[in-house]
PDB file of C-alpha atoms in Angstrom:
ATOM      1  CA  MET A  23       4.520  85.017 -66.664  1.00 50.00           C
ATOM      2  CA  ALA A  24       5.475  81.257 -67.024  1.00 49.00           C
ATOM      3  CA  SER A  25       2.668  78.659 -67.941  1.00 51.00           C
ATOM      4  CA  VAL A  26       2.130  76.184 -65.567  1.00 50.00           C
ATOM      5  CA  PRO A  27       1.953  72.452 -66.844  1.00 54.00           C
ATOM      6  CA  ASN A  28      -1.123  70.899 -67.105  1.00 66.00           C
ATOM      7  CA  ASP A  29      -2.532  68.413 -64.472  1.00 73.00           C
ATOM      8  CA  PRO A  30      -2.197  64.902 -66.152  1.00 74.00           C
ATOM      9  CA  ALA A  31      -5.580  64.117 -64.514  1.00 77.00           C
ATOM     10  CA  ASP A  32      -7.133  67.114 -66.714  1.00 81.00           C
ATOM     11  CA  GLU A  33      -5.333  65.935 -69.909  1.00 86.00           C
ATOM     12  CA  THR A  34      -6.684  62.071 -69.220  1.00 87.00           C
ATOM     13  CA  ASP A  35     -10.208  63.376 -68.573  1.00 87.00           C
ATOM     14  CA  ARG A  36     -10.108  65.630 -71.663  1.00 87.00           C
ATOM     15  CA  ILE A  37      -8.982  62.533 -73.793  1.00 87.00           C
ATOM     16  CA  ILE A  38     -12.115  60.442 -72.558  1.00 87.00           C
ATOM     17  CA  GLU A  39     -14.290  63.295 -72.982  1.00 89.00           C
ATOM     18  CA  LEU A  40     -13.015  63.342 -76.689  1.00 83.00           C
ATOM     19  CA  GLU A  41     -13.245  59.697 -77.192  1.00 87.00           C
ATOM     20  CA  GLU A  42     -16.650  59.664 -75.855  1.00 89.00           C
ATOM     21  CA  GLU A  43     -17.697  62.304 -78.265  1.00 87.00           C
ATOM     22  CA  VAL A  44     -16.294  60.606 -81.468  1.00 85.00           C
ATOM     23  CA  ASP A  45     -18.053  57.380 -80.559  1.00 81.00           C
ATOM     24  CA  GLN A  46     -21.336  59.734 -80.426  1.00 83.00           C
ATOM     25  CA  LEU A  47     -20.186  60.915 -83.727  1.00 80.00           C
ATOM     26  CA  LYS A  48     -19.234  57.750 -85.159  1.00 78.00           C
ATOM     27  CA  GLU A  49     -23.058  56.468 -84.176  1.00 80.00           C
ATOM     28  CA  ALA A  50     -24.383  59.309 -85.307  1.00 74.00           C
ATOM     29  CA  VAL A  51     -23.219  58.724 -89.072  1.00 70.00           C
ATOM     30  CA  VAL A  52     -24.281  54.907 -89.010  1.00 72.00           C
ATOM     31  CA  SER A  53     -27.822  55.946 -87.567  1.00 74.00           C
ATOM     32  CA  HIS A  54     -27.926  58.467 -90.549  1.00 82.00           C
ATOM     33  CA  ALA A  55     -26.909  56.332 -93.112  1.00 90.00           C
ATOM     34  CA  VAL A  56     -29.330  53.645 -91.861  1.00 92.00           C
ATOM     35  CA  VAL A  57     -32.219  56.072 -92.151  1.00 93.00           C
ATOM     36  CA  ASP A  58     -31.046  57.522 -95.739  1.00 94.00           C
ATOM     37  CA  GLN A  59     -31.101  53.700 -96.746  1.00 94.00           C
ATOM     38  CA  ALA A  60     -34.712  53.279 -95.265  1.00 95.00           C
ATOM     39  CA  ILE A  61     -36.026  56.591 -96.705  1.00 95.00           C
ATOM     40  CA  GLY A  62     -34.726  55.359-100.160  1.00 94.00           C
ATOM     41  CA  MET A  63     -36.563  51.991 -99.994  1.00 93.00           C
ATOM     42  CA  VAL A  64     -39.431  53.991 -98.814  1.00 93.00           C
ATOM     43  CA  VAL A  65     -39.516  56.658-101.793  1.00 92.00           C
ATOM     44  CA  ALA A  66     -38.642  53.228-104.232  1.00 90.00           C
ATOM     45  CA  LEU A  67     -41.247  50.934-102.892  1.00 86.00           C
ATOM     46  CA  GLY A  68     -44.075  53.325-101.714  1.00 89.00           C
ATOM     47  CA  ARG A  69     -43.436  55.561-104.654  1.00 89.00           C
ATOM     48  CA  VAL A  70     -43.418  58.638-102.511  1.00 90.00           C
ATOM     49  CA  ALA A  71     -41.311  61.774-102.570  1.00 88.00           C
ATOM     50  CA  PRO A  72     -37.864  61.843-100.589  1.00 86.00           C
ATOM     51  CA  ASP A  73     -39.564  64.184 -98.107  1.00 88.00           C
ATOM     52  CA  ALA A  74     -42.557  62.084 -97.838  1.00 92.00           C
ATOM     53  CA  GLY A  75     -40.362  59.107 -97.192  1.00 93.00           C
ATOM     54  CA  TRP A  76     -38.937  60.682 -94.316  1.00 93.00           C
ATOM     55  CA  ASP A  77     -42.566  61.552 -92.864  1.00 94.00           C
ATOM     56  CA  VAL A  78     -43.628  57.864 -93.727  1.00 95.00           C
ATOM     57  CA  LEU A  79     -40.681  56.763 -91.233  1.00 95.00           C
ATOM     58  CA  LYS A  80     -41.516  59.365 -88.621  1.00 95.00           C
ATOM     59  CA  ASP A  81     -45.240  58.233 -88.773  1.00 95.00           C
ATOM     60  CA  VAL A  82     -44.183  54.747 -87.908  1.00 96.00           C
ATOM     61  CA  SER A  83     -41.918  55.282 -85.683  1.00 95.00           C
ATOM     62  CA  GLN A  84     -44.514  57.506 -83.816  1.00 96.00           C
ATOM     63  CA  HIS A  85     -47.301  55.161 -84.005  1.00 95.00           C
ATOM     64  CA  THR A  86     -45.670  52.367 -83.098  1.00 95.00           C
ATOM     65  CA  ASN A  87     -43.529  54.016 -80.309  1.00 96.00           C
ATOM     66  CA  ILE A  88     -40.417  52.389 -81.772  1.00 95.00           C
ATOM     67  CA  LYS A  89     -37.192  54.669 -82.149  1.00 94.00           C
ATOM     68  CA  LEU A  90     -36.848  55.971 -85.730  1.00 93.00           C
ATOM     69  CA  ARG A  91     -33.676  54.257 -86.221  1.00 93.00           C
ATOM     70  CA  ARG A  92     -35.022  50.839 -85.333  1.00 94.00           C
ATOM     71  CA  VAL A  93     -37.832  51.513 -87.778  1.00 95.00           C
ATOM     72  CA  ALA A  94     -35.390  52.062 -90.229  1.00 95.00           C
ATOM     73  CA  GLU A  95     -33.281  49.070 -89.518  1.00 94.00           C
ATOM     74  CA  LEU A  96     -36.381  46.984 -89.823  1.00 94.00           C
ATOM     75  CA  ILE A  97     -37.452  48.105 -93.250  1.00 94.00           C
ATOM     76  CA  ILE A  98     -33.781  47.579 -94.414  1.00 93.00           C
ATOM     77  CA  THR A  99     -33.496  43.860 -93.035  1.00 92.00           C
ATOM     78  CA  TRP A 100     -37.148  43.206 -94.903  1.00 91.00           C
ATOM     79  CA  GLY A 101     -35.902  44.634 -98.027  1.00 86.00           C
ATOM     80  CA  ARG A 102     -32.810  42.299 -97.877  1.00 86.00           C
ATOM     81  CA  GLY A 103     -35.138  39.563 -97.836  1.00 86.00           C
ATOM     82  CA  GLY A 104     -35.881  39.329 -93.978  1.00 82.00           C
ATOM     83  CA  LYS A 105     -39.363  39.814 -92.276  1.00 88.00           C
ATOM     84  CA  MET A 106     -41.152  42.771 -90.837  1.00 88.00           C
ATOM     85  CA  PRO A 107     -42.879  42.873 -87.708  1.00 89.00           C
ATOM     86  CA  PRO A 108     -46.513  43.009 -88.212  1.00 90.00           C
ATOM     87  CA  GLU A 109     -47.076  46.270 -86.539  1.00 88.00           C
ATOM     88  CA  ILE A 110     -44.257  47.810 -88.642  1.00 90.00           C
ATOM     89  CA  SER A 111     -45.763  46.305 -91.660  1.00 91.00           C
ATOM     90  CA  VAL A 112     -49.488  47.933 -90.860  1.00 92.00           C
ATOM     91  CA  GLU A 113     -48.182  51.223 -89.864  1.00 93.00           C
ATOM     92  CA  LEU A 114     -45.962  51.729 -92.831  1.00 92.00           C
ATOM     93  CA  GLU A 115     -48.832  50.437 -95.021  1.00 91.00           C
ATOM     94  CA  GLU A 116     -50.982  53.589 -93.574  1.00 92.00           C
ATOM     95  CA  ALA A 117     -48.369  55.742 -93.750  1.00 93.00           C
ATOM     96  CA  LEU A 118     -47.685  55.368 -97.298  1.00 92.00           C
ATOM     97  CA  GLU A 119     -51.610  55.777 -97.657  1.00 90.00           C
ATOM     98  CA  ARG A 120     -51.487  59.038 -96.039  1.00 90.00           C
ATOM     99  CA  HIS A 121     -48.233  60.129 -97.591  1.00 89.00           C
ATOM    100  CA  GLY A 122     -48.159  59.020-101.351  1.00 77.00           C
ATOM    101  CA  PRO A 123     -47.868  57.425-103.806  1.00 69.00           C
ATOM    102  CA  THR A 124     -46.567  60.190-105.995  1.00 58.00           C
ATOM    103  CA  GLN A 125     -48.325  60.154-109.041  1.00 52.00           C
ATOM    104  CA  ILE A 126     -45.817  58.851-111.797  1.00 49.00           C
ATOM    105  CA  PRO A 127     -46.062  60.981-115.238  1.00 46.00           C
ATOM    106  CA  GLU A 128     -46.948  58.747-118.117  1.00 50.00           C
ATOM    107  CA  SER A 129     -44.118  58.692-120.584  1.00 39.00           C
ATOM    108  CA  ALA A 130     -44.559  60.808-123.841  1.00 42.00           C
ATOM    109  CA  GLU A 131     -45.525  58.772-126.885  1.00 44.00           C
ATOM    110  CA  GLU A 132     -43.614  59.502-129.509  1.00 42.00           C
TER     111      GLU A 132
END
């Protein structure tokens, strides 16, 4: 049985679908990087474990009704010398109190 050539309209639709999927994947990668950077800042500055850093971001997002990625962006901007909205600052402080700080062992004396 001979194969029927694809309809050009079908191919165009498929290309558009694939381009949209690629755009979504690119956005997801960028979003993931932003969240990872913010977790790193929370871990370093709040002296919490990485898992707790994620929980802190989630808590701030949930308690302020701001998307987690946006909270992450605001924390990164603040870390670069910017300002943090007061509602984020207050909630970040409270979330850090709930989740940390992790005790840092004293260095052994020689």
